[in-house]
Amino acid sequence: MEVEKFDAIIVGAGLAGLAAAYTLAQEGLEVLVLERGDYAGAKNVTGGRLYLNPIRDMFPDLWKKAPLERFIAREEVAIVAKERSLTMSYCGEELRQEPYQSYSILRAKFDRWLAKQAERKGAMLVTKSRVDDVIIDNGQVVGVIAGGEELHADVVIACDGVMSLVAEKAGLRKPGNPRDFAVGFKEVIELDPTVIEDRFGLNGNEGAARLYMGEVTKGKFGGGFLYTNKESLSLGIVVGIKDLTEGEQVQAPSLLDDFKQRPEVASLIRGGQTVEYSAHVIPEGGLKALTKLYGNGILVAGDAAGLSMNIGVTVRGMEYAMASGYLAAQAVLKARETGQFNASQLAVYELLLKDSFVMKDFQNFKDAPAALDNPRFFTVYPEMVTTMMSELYAVGAGPKERIYPTLKKHLTIRELWDMLGDLRKVRKI
Ligand SMILES: Cc1cc2nc3c(=O)[nH]c(=O)nc-3n(C[C@H](O)[C@H](O)[C@H](O)COP(=O)(O)OP(=O)(O)OC[C@H]3O[C@@H](n4cnc5c(N)ncnc54)[C@H](O)[C@@H]3O)c2cc1C
């Protein structure tokens, strides 16, 4: 029986897989993308913000027509305690200048569109097709098995997301440590665009991004997010898996229900209709938790490699996925010049990543997971800051206390000492 052979097989039609497929097909390679979902994006979850600057030049023809939602013109952070919260809102002229830095996106729309662009370039996408194994011949990955069928290729690119079966079967990924993963729950809530614009103080296609930290995760490592789309809000909670299994027992999905009841959120989503619910694991272990990136006949990109990062003020994975997919494709093109696809030819992928913003970010923020894994950020500080605010704004029946003593009583020697210790750790980020 004749076995079908492609130049490259890409497993997973998420952002990493589609970016690799688009790039390789553009260069005329025969590319097969296998996706287990009903369509590209059907199973993919994100909070909702894509930063374009780092990847703009890798895909110069894509952005004009891409189904982006709103450009983010307002950055907000809410520090949430049990009974109060403090929200800071940043608005800068640079955020309103083209080319815009970041956009909210909806993956079901965006991935489907990106898949079309890859297909237009010549890539073949097969959906409802789950890869169950890799084919290894003489120590070299030479294809995959999907639906009982053997499919061969010069190279396989594993873009099958956070629990990558393909990387595991190829011996590049070990079962992970709960400390290196978080789980996210998200709803897309439809609202009239004018209601969104009025509630968030936005004009036209401007959008807002708001991150919440503290009590929203019951003091556990993680946070909440809210992004405005054209006609909906993306609202969700992310919480560290290790923290979920330790200390006070919390039913993870109920965190999102409680979050929606908070006064800071309830008034923003009022009247909205939940049209989508999803849950997904996120790799957050940073540099030390990355998988091996290449082997004989195989490369690993995106979440499959662990390329997602939470540093508190930003949650990023999508542009790392697209960039690593693009760079994996570049590595394949380089290997083709030699006609060899063994590990020593494909090692150029790691060099390309190291030379790009991807590994430079992972190197720069290698201490972020440890520094942010500090319960005081999610309990003590939110309570302290919001209690100070409450006392600053309070006017009782008697005379008002001076501002300095009002604040100072919350900053005891003990508190200042602990803060100094925390600051020393955060200094590394
Ligand atoms: C709640 C949440 C909030 C986030 N917020 C943000 C954010 O605001 N900004 C940001 O940049 N990043 C964010 N991220 C991270 C970001 O979404 C991911 O890093 C990104 O989606 C990774 O893309 P990917 O292509 O590597 O993987 P995925 O998007 O997961 O794609 C993997 C694909 O592989 C397919 N697949 C899996 N196994 C198989 C198989 N065996 N056979 C065939 N197909 C298979 C899946 O169906 C899927 O289509 C967030 C993630 C979550 C969960």
CSV table of C-alpha atoms and ligand atoms in Angstrom, one decimal:
chain,number,residue,atom,x,y,z
A,1,MET,CA,0.0,0.0,0.0
A,2,GLU,CA,1.3,3.4,-0.9
A,3,VAL,CA,1.7,5.8,2.1
A,4,GLU,CA,1.0,9.5,1.5
A,5,LYS,CA,4.0,11.7,2.1
A,6,PHE,CA,4.0,15.5,2.7
A,7,ASP,CA,6.8,17.9,3.1
A,8,ALA,CA,5.5,18.8,6.5
A,9,ILE,CA,2.7,17.6,8.8
A,10,ILE,CA,1.5,20.1,11.4
A,11,VAL,CA,-0.6,18.8,14.3
A,12,GLY,CA,-3.0,21.4,15.6
A,13,ALA,CA,-4.7,24.3,13.8
A,14,GLY,CA,-4.2,26.8,16.6
A,15,LEU,CA,-2.1,30.0,16.2
A,16,ALA,CA,1.2,28.1,16.2
A,17,GLY,CA,0.1,25.5,13.7
A,18,LEU,CA,-1.6,27.9,11.4
A,19,ALA,CA,1.4,30.4,11.4
A,20,ALA,CA,3.7,27.5,10.5
A,21,ALA,CA,1.4,26.2,7.8
A,22,TYR,CA,0.9,29.7,6.3
A,23,THR,CA,4.6,30.3,6.2
A,24,LEU,CA,5.6,26.9,4.7
A,25,ALA,CA,2.7,26.9,2.2
A,26,GLN,CA,3.7,30.4,1.0
A,27,GLU,CA,7.1,28.9,0.1
A,28,GLY,CA,5.4,26.2,-2.0
A,29,LEU,CA,5.8,23.3,0.4
A,30,GLU,CA,3.2,20.5,0.6
A,31,VAL,CA,1.8,21.0,4.1
A,32,LEU,CA,-0.9,19.0,5.9
A,33,VAL,CA,-2.5,20.4,9.0
A,34,LEU,CA,-4.4,18.0,11.2
A,35,GLU,CA,-6.9,19.4,13.6
A,36,ARG,CA,-9.1,17.4,16.0
A,37,GLY,CA,-11.8,20.2,16.3
A,38,ASP,CA,-14.7,20.6,14.0
A,39,TYR,CA,-13.0,23.7,12.6
A,40,ALA,CA,-9.8,25.7,13.4
A,41,GLY,CA,-10.4,27.6,16.6
A,42,ALA,CA,-13.4,25.5,17.7
A,43,LYS,CA,-11.5,24.3,20.8
A,44,ASN,CA,-9.1,27.2,21.3
A,45,VAL,CA,-9.3,29.5,24.3
A,46,THR,CA,-7.7,32.7,25.0
A,47,GLY,CA,-8.3,35.6,27.4
A,48,GLY,CA,-8.5,37.8,24.4
A,49,ARG,CA,-5.6,40.1,23.7
A,50,LEU,CA,-3.0,39.8,20.9
A,51,TYR,CA,0.0,42.1,20.8
A,52,LEU,CA,0.9,42.8,17.2
A,53,ASN,CA,4.2,44.7,17.4
A,54,PRO,CA,6.4,41.6,17.9
A,55,ILE,CA,4.9,39.6,15.0
A,56,ARG,CA,3.7,42.3,12.6
A,57,ASP,CA,6.7,41.9,10.2
A,58,MET,CA,6.5,38.1,10.2
A,59,PHE,CA,3.1,38.2,8.5
A,60,PRO,CA,3.1,41.6,6.7
A,61,ASP,CA,0.1,40.7,4.5
A,62,LEU,CA,-2.2,39.5,7.2
A,63,TRP,CA,-3.2,42.4,9.5
A,64,LYS,CA,-5.2,44.7,7.2
A,65,LYS,CA,-8.0,42.2,6.8
A,66,ALA,CA,-7.6,40.2,10.0
A,67,PRO,CA,-10.8,39.9,12.1
A,68,LEU,CA,-9.4,41.8,15.0
A,69,GLU,CA,-12.0,43.1,17.5
A,70,ARG,CA,-11.1,46.4,19.3
A,71,PHE,CA,-7.7,48.0,19.6
A,72,ILE,CA,-6.8,48.4,23.3
A,73,ALA,CA,-6.8,52.1,24.2
A,74,ARG,CA,-7.3,51.8,27.9
A,75,GLU,CA,-5.3,49.6,30.3
A,76,GLU,CA,-6.9,48.9,33.7
A,77,VAL,CA,-5.9,47.0,36.8
A,78,ALA,CA,-8.2,46.3,39.6
A,79,ILE,CA,-6.9,45.3,43.0
A,80,VAL,CA,-9.7,43.4,44.7
A,81,ALA,CA,-10.1,42.7,48.4
A,82,LYS,CA,-13.0,41.0,50.2
A,83,GLU,CA,-15.2,44.0,50.5
A,84,ARG,CA,-13.6,46.7,48.4
A,85,SER,CA,-11.4,47.3,45.4
A,86,LEU,CA,-9.1,49.9,43.8
A,87,THR,CA,-9.1,50.2,40.0
A,88,MET,CA,-6.3,52.1,38.1
A,89,SER,CA,-7.0,53.1,34.6
A,90,TYR,CA,-4.2,54.0,32.2
A,91,CYS,CA,-4.9,55.9,29.0
A,92,GLY,CA,-2.0,57.1,26.8
A,93,GLU,CA,-1.9,58.9,23.5
A,94,GLU,CA,0.5,56.2,22.2
A,95,LEU,CA,-2.2,53.6,22.7
A,96,ARG,CA,-4.4,55.5,20.3
A,97,GLN,CA,-1.9,55.8,17.6
A,98,GLU,CA,-1.6,53.6,14.5
A,99,PRO,CA,-0.3,51.0,14.2
A,100,TYR,CA,-2.1,50.0,17.4
A,101,GLN,CA,-0.1,47.9,19.9
A,102,SER,CA,-2.7,45.3,20.8
A,103,TYR,CA,-6.2,44.1,19.9
A,104,SER,CA,-8.9,42.0,21.6
A,105,ILE,CA,-9.6,38.9,19.5
A,106,LEU,CA,-12.1,36.0,19.5
A,107,ARG,CA,-10.3,32.8,18.6
A,108,ALA,CA,-13.3,31.0,17.0
A,109,LYS,CA,-13.4,33.9,14.4
A,110,PHE,CA,-9.6,34.6,14.2
A,111,ASP,CA,-8.3,31.0,13.9
A,112,ARG,CA,-11.0,30.2,11.3
A,113,TRP,CA,-9.9,33.2,9.2
A,114,LEU,CA,-6.2,32.4,9.6
A,115,ALA,CA,-6.8,28.8,8.5
A,116,LYS,CA,-8.4,30.2,5.3
A,117,GLN,CA,-5.4,32.3,4.7
A,118,ALA,CA,-3.1,29.3,5.1
A,119,GLU,CA,-5.4,27.2,2.8
A,120,ARG,CA,-5.2,30.0,0.2
A,121,LYS,CA,-1.5,29.7,0.2
A,122,GLY,CA,-1.9,26.0,-0.5
A,123,ALA,CA,-1.9,24.3,2.9
A,124,MET,CA,-4.3,21.3,3.3
A,125,LEU,CA,-6.3,21.4,6.5
A,126,VAL,CA,-8.1,18.3,7.7
A,127,THR,CA,-10.5,18.9,10.6
A,128,LYS,CA,-12.1,16.3,12.9
A,129,SER,CA,-8.8,14.5,12.6
A,130,ARG,CA,-7.1,13.6,15.9
A,131,VAL,CA,-3.4,12.5,15.9
A,132,ASP,CA,-3.0,9.6,18.2
A,133,ASP,CA,0.7,8.7,17.7
A,134,VAL,CA,3.9,9.5,15.9
A,135,ILE,CA,5.7,7.1,13.6
A,136,ILE,CA,9.3,6.7,14.5
A,137,ASP,CA,11.7,4.9,12.2
A,138,ASN,CA,15.4,4.4,13.2
A,139,GLY,CA,15.0,7.1,15.9
A,140,GLN,CA,13.5,9.6,13.5
A,141,VAL,CA,9.9,10.9,13.5
A,142,VAL,CA,8.7,10.2,10.0
A,143,GLY,CA,5.0,10.8,10.3
A,144,VAL,CA,1.9,10.5,12.5
A,145,ILE,CA,-1.1,8.2,12.9
A,146,ALA,CA,-4.5,9.8,12.7
A,147,GLY,CA,-7.8,7.9,12.6
A,148,GLY,CA,-5.8,4.7,12.2
A,149,GLU,CA,-4.1,6.0,9.0
A,150,GLU,CA,-0.4,6.4,8.6
A,151,LEU,CA,0.7,9.8,7.2
A,152,HIS,CA,4.3,10.5,6.4
A,153,ALA,CA,6.4,13.7,6.1
A,154,ASP,CA,9.9,14.9,6.1
A,155,VAL,CA,9.1,16.8,9.3
A,156,VAL,CA,6.3,17.0,11.9
A,157,ILE,CA,5.6,20.2,13.8
A,158,ALA,CA,3.8,19.6,17.1
A,159,CYS,CA,1.4,22.5,17.6
A,160,ASP,CA,-1.1,20.6,19.5
A,161,GLY,CA,-1.3,22.9,22.6
A,162,VAL,CA,-0.5,22.7,26.2
A,163,MET,CA,-0.8,18.9,26.9
A,164,SER,CA,1.0,18.1,23.6
A,165,LEU,CA,0.6,14.4,23.0
A,166,VAL,CA,2.8,14.6,19.9
A,167,ALA,CA,5.8,16.0,21.9
A,168,GLU,CA,5.2,13.4,24.6
A,169,LYS,CA,5.1,10.5,22.1
A,170,ALA,CA,8.3,11.8,20.5
A,171,GLY,CA,10.0,11.9,23.9
A,172,LEU,CA,10.4,15.7,24.0
A,173,ARG,CA,7.9,16.4,26.8
A,174,LYS,CA,7.7,14.9,30.3
A,175,PRO,CA,4.4,14.9,32.3
A,176,GLY,CA,4.3,18.4,33.8
A,177,ASN,CA,4.4,19.7,37.4
A,178,PRO,CA,1.1,21.3,38.6
A,179,ARG,CA,3.2,24.3,39.6
A,180,ASP,CA,3.9,25.0,36.0
A,181,PHE,CA,0.2,25.2,34.9
A,182,ALA,CA,-2.9,27.3,35.4
A,183,VAL,CA,-6.4,26.7,34.4
A,184,GLY,CA,-8.7,29.4,32.9
A,185,PHE,CA,-12.5,29.7,32.7
A,186,LYS,CA,-14.0,32.1,30.3
A,187,GLU,CA,-17.4,33.4,29.1
A,188,VAL,CA,-18.1,35.5,26.1
A,189,ILE,CA,-21.0,37.8,27.0
A,190,GLU,CA,-22.8,39.6,24.2
A,191,LEU,CA,-23.7,43.2,24.7
A,192,ASP,CA,-24.7,46.0,22.4
A,193,PRO,CA,-21.7,47.9,21.1
A,194,THR,CA,-23.0,51.3,22.3
A,195,VAL,CA,-23.5,49.9,25.8
A,196,ILE,CA,-19.9,48.6,25.7
A,197,GLU,CA,-18.6,52.0,24.6
A,198,ASP,CA,-20.7,53.9,27.2
A,199,ARG,CA,-19.8,51.6,30.1
A,200,PHE,CA,-16.1,51.6,29.4
A,201,GLY,CA,-15.8,55.2,28.1
A,202,LEU,CA,-14.7,54.2,24.7
A,203,ASN,CA,-15.0,55.9,21.3
A,204,GLY,CA,-15.7,53.9,18.1
A,205,ASN,CA,-13.4,50.9,17.8
A,206,GLU,CA,-11.4,51.7,21.0
A,207,GLY,CA,-11.3,48.8,23.5
A,208,ALA,CA,-10.4,48.3,27.1
A,209,ALA,CA,-8.5,45.6,28.9
A,210,ARG,CA,-8.9,45.1,32.6
A,211,LEU,CA,-7.0,42.6,34.8
A,212,TYR,CA,-8.2,41.8,38.4
A,213,MET,CA,-6.0,40.5,41.2
A,214,GLY,CA,-6.6,39.5,44.8
A,215,GLU,CA,-9.9,38.1,46.2
A,216,VAL,CA,-11.2,37.1,42.7
A,217,THR,CA,-9.1,33.9,43.0
A,218,LYS,CA,-9.8,33.6,46.8
A,219,GLY,CA,-6.2,34.7,47.4
A,220,LYS,CA,-4.8,32.0,45.2
A,221,PHE,CA,-2.2,32.6,42.5
A,222,GLY,CA,-4.0,33.9,39.4
A,223,GLY,CA,-6.4,36.7,38.4
A,224,GLY,CA,-9.4,37.8,36.4
A,225,PHE,CA,-9.6,39.4,33.0
A,226,LEU,CA,-12.1,41.4,31.0
A,227,TYR,CA,-11.6,42.5,27.4
A,228,THR,CA,-14.0,44.4,25.3
A,229,ASN,CA,-14.8,43.0,21.8
A,230,LYS,CA,-16.8,44.6,19.1
A,231,GLU,CA,-20.1,43.2,20.4
A,232,SER,CA,-19.2,41.3,23.4
A,233,LEU,CA,-17.0,41.1,26.5
A,234,SER,CA,-14.5,38.3,27.2
A,235,LEU,CA,-14.6,37.7,31.0
A,236,GLY,CA,-12.6,35.1,32.8
A,237,ILE,CA,-10.5,33.8,35.7
A,238,VAL,CA,-7.1,32.1,35.6
A,239,VAL,CA,-5.9,30.2,38.7
A,240,GLY,CA,-2.7,28.2,39.4
A,241,ILE,CA,-3.3,24.5,39.5
A,242,LYS,CA,-0.8,23.9,42.4
A,243,ASP,CA,-2.7,26.5,44.5
A,244,LEU,CA,-6.0,25.0,43.7
A,245,THR,CA,-4.9,21.7,45.2
A,246,GLU,CA,-3.4,23.3,48.4
A,247,GLY,CA,-4.8,25.3,51.3
A,248,GLU,CA,-8.5,26.4,51.3
A,249,GLN,CA,-10.6,24.1,49.0
A,250,VAL,CA,-12.0,26.1,46.1
A,251,GLN,CA,-14.3,24.8,43.3
A,252,ALA,CA,-12.4,26.3,40.4
A,253,PRO,CA,-15.5,26.9,38.1
A,254,SER,CA,-17.3,28.6,40.9
A,255,LEU,CA,-14.6,31.3,41.0
A,256,LEU,CA,-16.0,32.7,37.7
A,257,ASP,CA,-19.6,32.7,39.1
A,258,ASP,CA,-18.5,34.5,42.2
A,259,PHE,CA,-16.4,36.9,40.0
A,260,LYS,CA,-19.5,37.8,38.0
A,261,GLN,CA,-21.4,38.7,41.2
A,262,ARG,CA,-18.7,41.1,42.4
A,263,PRO,CA,-20.1,44.7,42.2
A,264,GLU,CA,-17.0,45.7,40.1
A,265,VAL,CA,-18.0,43.2,37.4
A,266,ALA,CA,-21.8,42.8,37.8
A,267,SER,CA,-22.5,46.4,36.6
A,268,LEU,CA,-20.3,46.0,33.6
A,269,ILE,CA,-21.9,42.8,32.3
A,270,ARG,CA,-25.5,43.7,33.3
A,271,GLY,CA,-28.0,42.8,30.5
A,272,GLY,CA,-25.4,40.7,28.6
A,273,GLN,CA,-26.1,37.3,27.2
A,274,THR,CA,-23.5,34.5,27.7
A,275,VAL,CA,-23.0,33.0,24.3
A,276,GLU,CA,-19.8,30.9,24.9
A,277,TYR,CA,-18.3,29.1,27.9
A,278,SER,CA,-14.8,27.5,27.8
A,279,ALA,CA,-12.1,26.2,30.1
A,280,HIS,CA,-8.5,25.5,29.2
A,281,VAL,CA,-5.1,24.8,30.8
A,282,ILE,CA,-2.3,27.4,30.4
A,283,PRO,CA,1.4,26.7,30.6
A,284,GLU,CA,2.9,29.2,33.0
A,285,GLY,CA,6.1,27.6,34.2
A,286,GLY,CA,8.4,30.0,32.2
A,287,LEU,CA,11.8,29.2,30.8
A,288,LYS,CA,12.6,26.2,33.1
A,289,ALA,CA,9.4,24.4,32.1
A,290,LEU,CA,9.8,24.6,28.4
A,291,THR,CA,9.9,21.2,26.5
A,292,LYS,CA,12.7,20.1,24.3
A,293,LEU,CA,12.1,22.2,21.2
A,294,TYR,CA,13.4,19.8,18.5
A,295,GLY,CA,14.3,16.2,17.8
A,296,ASN,CA,15.0,14.0,14.8
A,297,GLY,CA,12.2,14.9,12.3
A,298,ILE,CA,10.2,17.0,14.8
A,299,LEU,CA,9.8,20.5,16.1
A,300,VAL,CA,7.5,21.8,18.9
A,301,ALA,CA,5.9,25.3,18.9
A,302,GLY,CA,3.4,27.4,20.9
A,303,ASP,CA,1.8,26.1,24.0
A,304,ALA,CA,3.0,22.6,23.1
A,305,ALA,CA,6.5,23.8,23.9
A,306,GLY,CA,5.3,25.8,27.0
A,307,LEU,CA,5.6,29.2,25.3
A,308,SER,CA,3.0,31.1,27.3
A,309,MET,CA,3.8,33.6,30.1
A,310,ASN,CA,1.9,35.4,32.9
A,311,ILE,CA,3.8,38.3,34.4
A,312,GLY,CA,0.9,39.9,36.2
A,313,VAL,CA,0.5,43.0,34.0
A,314,THR,CA,0.4,40.9,30.8
A,315,VAL,CA,-0.7,37.4,29.9
A,316,ARG,CA,0.9,36.4,26.6
A,317,GLY,CA,0.9,33.2,24.6
A,318,MET,CA,-0.7,34.0,21.3
A,319,GLU,CA,2.2,36.0,19.8
A,320,TYR,CA,4.7,33.5,21.1
A,321,ALA,CA,2.6,30.8,19.4
A,322,MET,CA,2.5,32.6,16.1
A,323,ALA,CA,6.2,33.6,16.2
A,324,SER,CA,7.4,30.1,17.2
A,325,GLY,CA,5.2,28.6,14.4
A,326,TYR,CA,6.8,31.1,12.0
A,327,LEU,CA,10.3,30.3,13.2
A,328,ALA,CA,9.7,26.5,13.1
A,329,ALA,CA,8.8,27.0,9.5
A,330,GLN,CA,12.0,29.0,8.9
A,331,ALA,CA,14.0,26.1,10.5
A,332,VAL,CA,12.2,23.6,8.1
A,333,LEU,CA,13.1,25.8,5.1
A,334,LYS,CA,16.8,25.9,6.2
A,335,ALA,CA,16.9,22.1,6.8
A,336,ARG,CA,15.4,21.5,3.3
A,337,GLU,CA,18.5,23.2,1.9
A,338,THR,CA,20.5,20.2,3.2
A,339,GLY,CA,17.9,17.6,2.5
A,340,GLN,CA,18.2,16.4,6.1
A,341,PHE,CA,15.7,16.7,8.9
A,342,ASN,CA,17.6,15.2,11.8
A,343,ALA,CA,18.0,17.0,15.2
A,344,SER,CA,21.3,18.6,14.2
A,345,GLN,CA,19.7,20.2,11.1
A,346,LEU,CA,16.6,21.2,13.0
A,347,ALA,CA,18.6,22.7,16.0
A,348,VAL,CA,18.6,25.9,14.1
A,349,TYR,CA,15.0,26.4,15.4
A,350,GLU,CA,16.3,26.9,18.9
A,351,LEU,CA,18.9,29.4,17.6
A,352,LEU,CA,16.2,31.3,15.7
A,353,LEU,CA,14.0,31.4,18.8
A,354,LYS,CA,16.9,32.5,21.0
A,355,ASP,CA,17.6,35.3,18.6
A,356,SER,CA,14.0,36.5,18.6
A,357,PHE,CA,11.8,38.3,21.2
A,358,VAL,CA,10.4,34.9,22.2
A,359,MET,CA,13.4,33.5,24.1
A,360,LYS,CA,14.6,36.9,25.0
A,361,ASP,CA,11.3,37.5,26.9
A,362,PHE,CA,11.5,34.0,28.5
A,363,GLN,CA,15.1,34.8,29.6
A,364,ASN,CA,14.2,38.2,30.9
A,365,PHE,CA,11.2,37.0,32.8
A,366,LYS,CA,12.7,33.6,34.0
A,367,ASP,CA,12.2,34.6,37.6
A,368,ALA,CA,8.6,35.8,37.2
A,369,PRO,CA,6.8,32.6,38.1
A,370,ALA,CA,8.7,32.3,41.4
A,371,ALA,CA,8.5,36.0,42.3
A,372,LEU,CA,4.7,36.1,41.6
A,373,ASP,CA,4.0,32.9,43.5
A,374,ASN,CA,3.5,34.8,46.7
A,375,PRO,CA,0.1,34.6,48.5
A,376,ARG,CA,0.7,38.1,50.0
A,377,PHE,CA,0.1,39.7,46.5
A,378,PHE,CA,-3.4,38.1,46.4
A,379,THR,CA,-4.4,38.6,50.1
A,380,VAL,CA,-2.4,41.0,52.3
A,381,TYR,CA,-1.7,43.8,49.8
A,382,PRO,CA,-5.2,44.1,48.3
A,383,GLU,CA,-6.6,44.2,51.8
A,384,MET,CA,-4.0,46.8,52.9
A,385,VAL,CA,-4.3,49.1,49.9
A,386,THR,CA,-8.1,49.1,49.8
A,387,THR,CA,-8.4,49.6,53.6
A,388,MET,CA,-6.1,52.6,53.3
A,389,MET,CA,-8.3,54.0,50.5
A,390,SER,CA,-11.4,53.4,52.6
A,391,GLU,CA,-9.9,55.3,55.5
A,392,LEU,CA,-8.6,58.1,53.3
A,393,TYR,CA,-12.1,58.7,51.8
A,394,ALA,CA,-14.0,58.3,55.1
A,395,VAL,CA,-15.5,61.3,56.7
A,396,GLY,CA,-17.1,60.4,60.1
A,397,ALA,CA,-19.1,62.4,62.6
A,398,GLY,CA,-16.0,63.6,64.4
A,399,PRO,CA,-12.8,65.4,63.1
A,400,LYS,CA,-10.8,63.7,60.3
A,401,GLU,CA,-7.4,62.2,61.0
A,402,ARG,CA,-4.4,63.6,59.2
A,403,ILE,CA,-3.4,61.7,56.0
A,404,TYR,CA,0.0,60.6,57.1
A,405,PRO,CA,-1.0,58.9,60.3
A,406,THR,CA,-4.0,57.3,58.5
A,407,LEU,CA,-1.6,55.6,56.1
A,408,LYS,CA,1.2,55.0,58.6
A,409,LYS,CA,-0.8,52.8,60.9
A,410,HIS,CA,-1.0,50.2,58.1
A,411,LEU,CA,2.7,50.2,57.6
A,412,THR,CA,4.2,48.7,60.8
A,413,ILE,CA,7.8,47.8,61.0
A,414,ARG,CA,6.8,44.2,60.4
A,415,GLU,CA,4.8,45.1,57.3
A,416,LEU,CA,7.6,47.2,55.9
A,417,TRP,CA,10.1,44.4,56.5
A,418,ASP,CA,7.9,41.9,54.7
A,419,MET,CA,7.3,44.3,51.8
A,420,LEU,CA,11.0,44.8,51.5
A,421,GLY,CA,11.5,41.0,51.2
A,422,ASP,CA,8.8,40.8,48.5
A,423,LEU,CA,10.2,43.8,46.7
A,424,ARG,CA,13.6,42.1,46.6
A,425,LYS,CA,12.0,39.1,44.8
A,426,VAL,CA,10.0,41.3,42.4
A,427,ARG,CA,13.1,43.3,41.5
A,428,LYS,CA,14.2,40.3,39.4
A,429,ILE,CA,11.2,40.6,37.1
B,1,LIG,C1,-8.1,31.6,29.9
B,1,LIG,C2,-6.9,31.9,29.1
B,1,LIG,C3,-6.5,33.3,28.9
B,1,LIG,C4,-5.5,33.6,28.1
B,1,LIG,N1,-5.2,34.9,27.8
B,1,LIG,C5,-4.3,35.3,26.9
B,1,LIG,C6,-4.2,36.6,26.4
B,1,LIG,O1,-5.0,37.5,26.7
B,1,LIG,N2,-3.2,36.8,25.5
B,1,LIG,C7,-2.4,35.9,25.0
B,1,LIG,O2,-1.5,36.2,24.1
B,1,LIG,N3,-2.5,34.6,25.4
B,1,LIG,C8,-3.4,34.3,26.3
B,1,LIG,N4,-3.6,33.0,26.7
B,1,LIG,C9,-2.7,32.0,26.1
B,1,LIG,C10,-3.0,31.7,24.6
B,1,LIG,O3,-4.3,31.5,24.4
B,1,LIG,C11,-2.2,30.4,24.2
B,1,LIG,O4,-0.8,30.6,24.5
B,1,LIG,C12,-2.4,30.2,22.7
B,1,LIG,O5,-3.7,29.9,22.4
B,1,LIG,C13,-1.5,29.0,22.3
B,1,LIG,O6,-1.7,28.7,20.9
B,1,LIG,P1,-1.3,27.3,20.3
B,1,LIG,O7,-1.6,27.4,18.9
B,1,LIG,O8,0.0,27.0,20.8
B,1,LIG,O9,-2.3,26.3,21.0
B,1,LIG,P2,-3.8,26.1,20.9
B,1,LIG,O10,-4.5,27.4,20.6
B,1,LIG,O11,-4.3,25.4,22.2
B,1,LIG,O12,-4.0,25.2,19.7
B,1,LIG,C14,-3.8,23.8,19.7
B,1,LIG,C15,-4.6,23.1,18.7
B,1,LIG,O13,-4.2,21.7,18.6
B,1,LIG,C16,-5.4,20.9,18.4
B,1,LIG,N5,-5.0,19.6,18.9
B,1,LIG,C17,-4.7,19.2,20.2
B,1,LIG,N6,-4.4,17.9,20.2
B,1,LIG,C18,-4.5,17.4,19.0
B,1,LIG,C19,-4.4,16.2,18.4
B,1,LIG,N7,-3.9,15.1,19.1
B,1,LIG,N8,-4.6,16.0,17.1
B,1,LIG,C20,-5.1,17.1,16.3
B,1,LIG,N9,-5.2,18.3,16.8
B,1,LIG,C21,-5.0,18.5,18.1
B,1,LIG,C22,-6.4,21.7,19.3
B,1,LIG,O14,-7.7,21.3,19.0
B,1,LIG,C23,-6.1,23.1,19.0
B,1,LIG,O15,-6.8,23.6,17.8
B,1,LIG,C24,-4.7,32.6,27.5
B,1,LIG,C25,-5.0,31.3,27.7
B,1,LIG,C26,-6.1,30.9,28.4
B,1,LIG,C27,-6.6,29.5,28.5
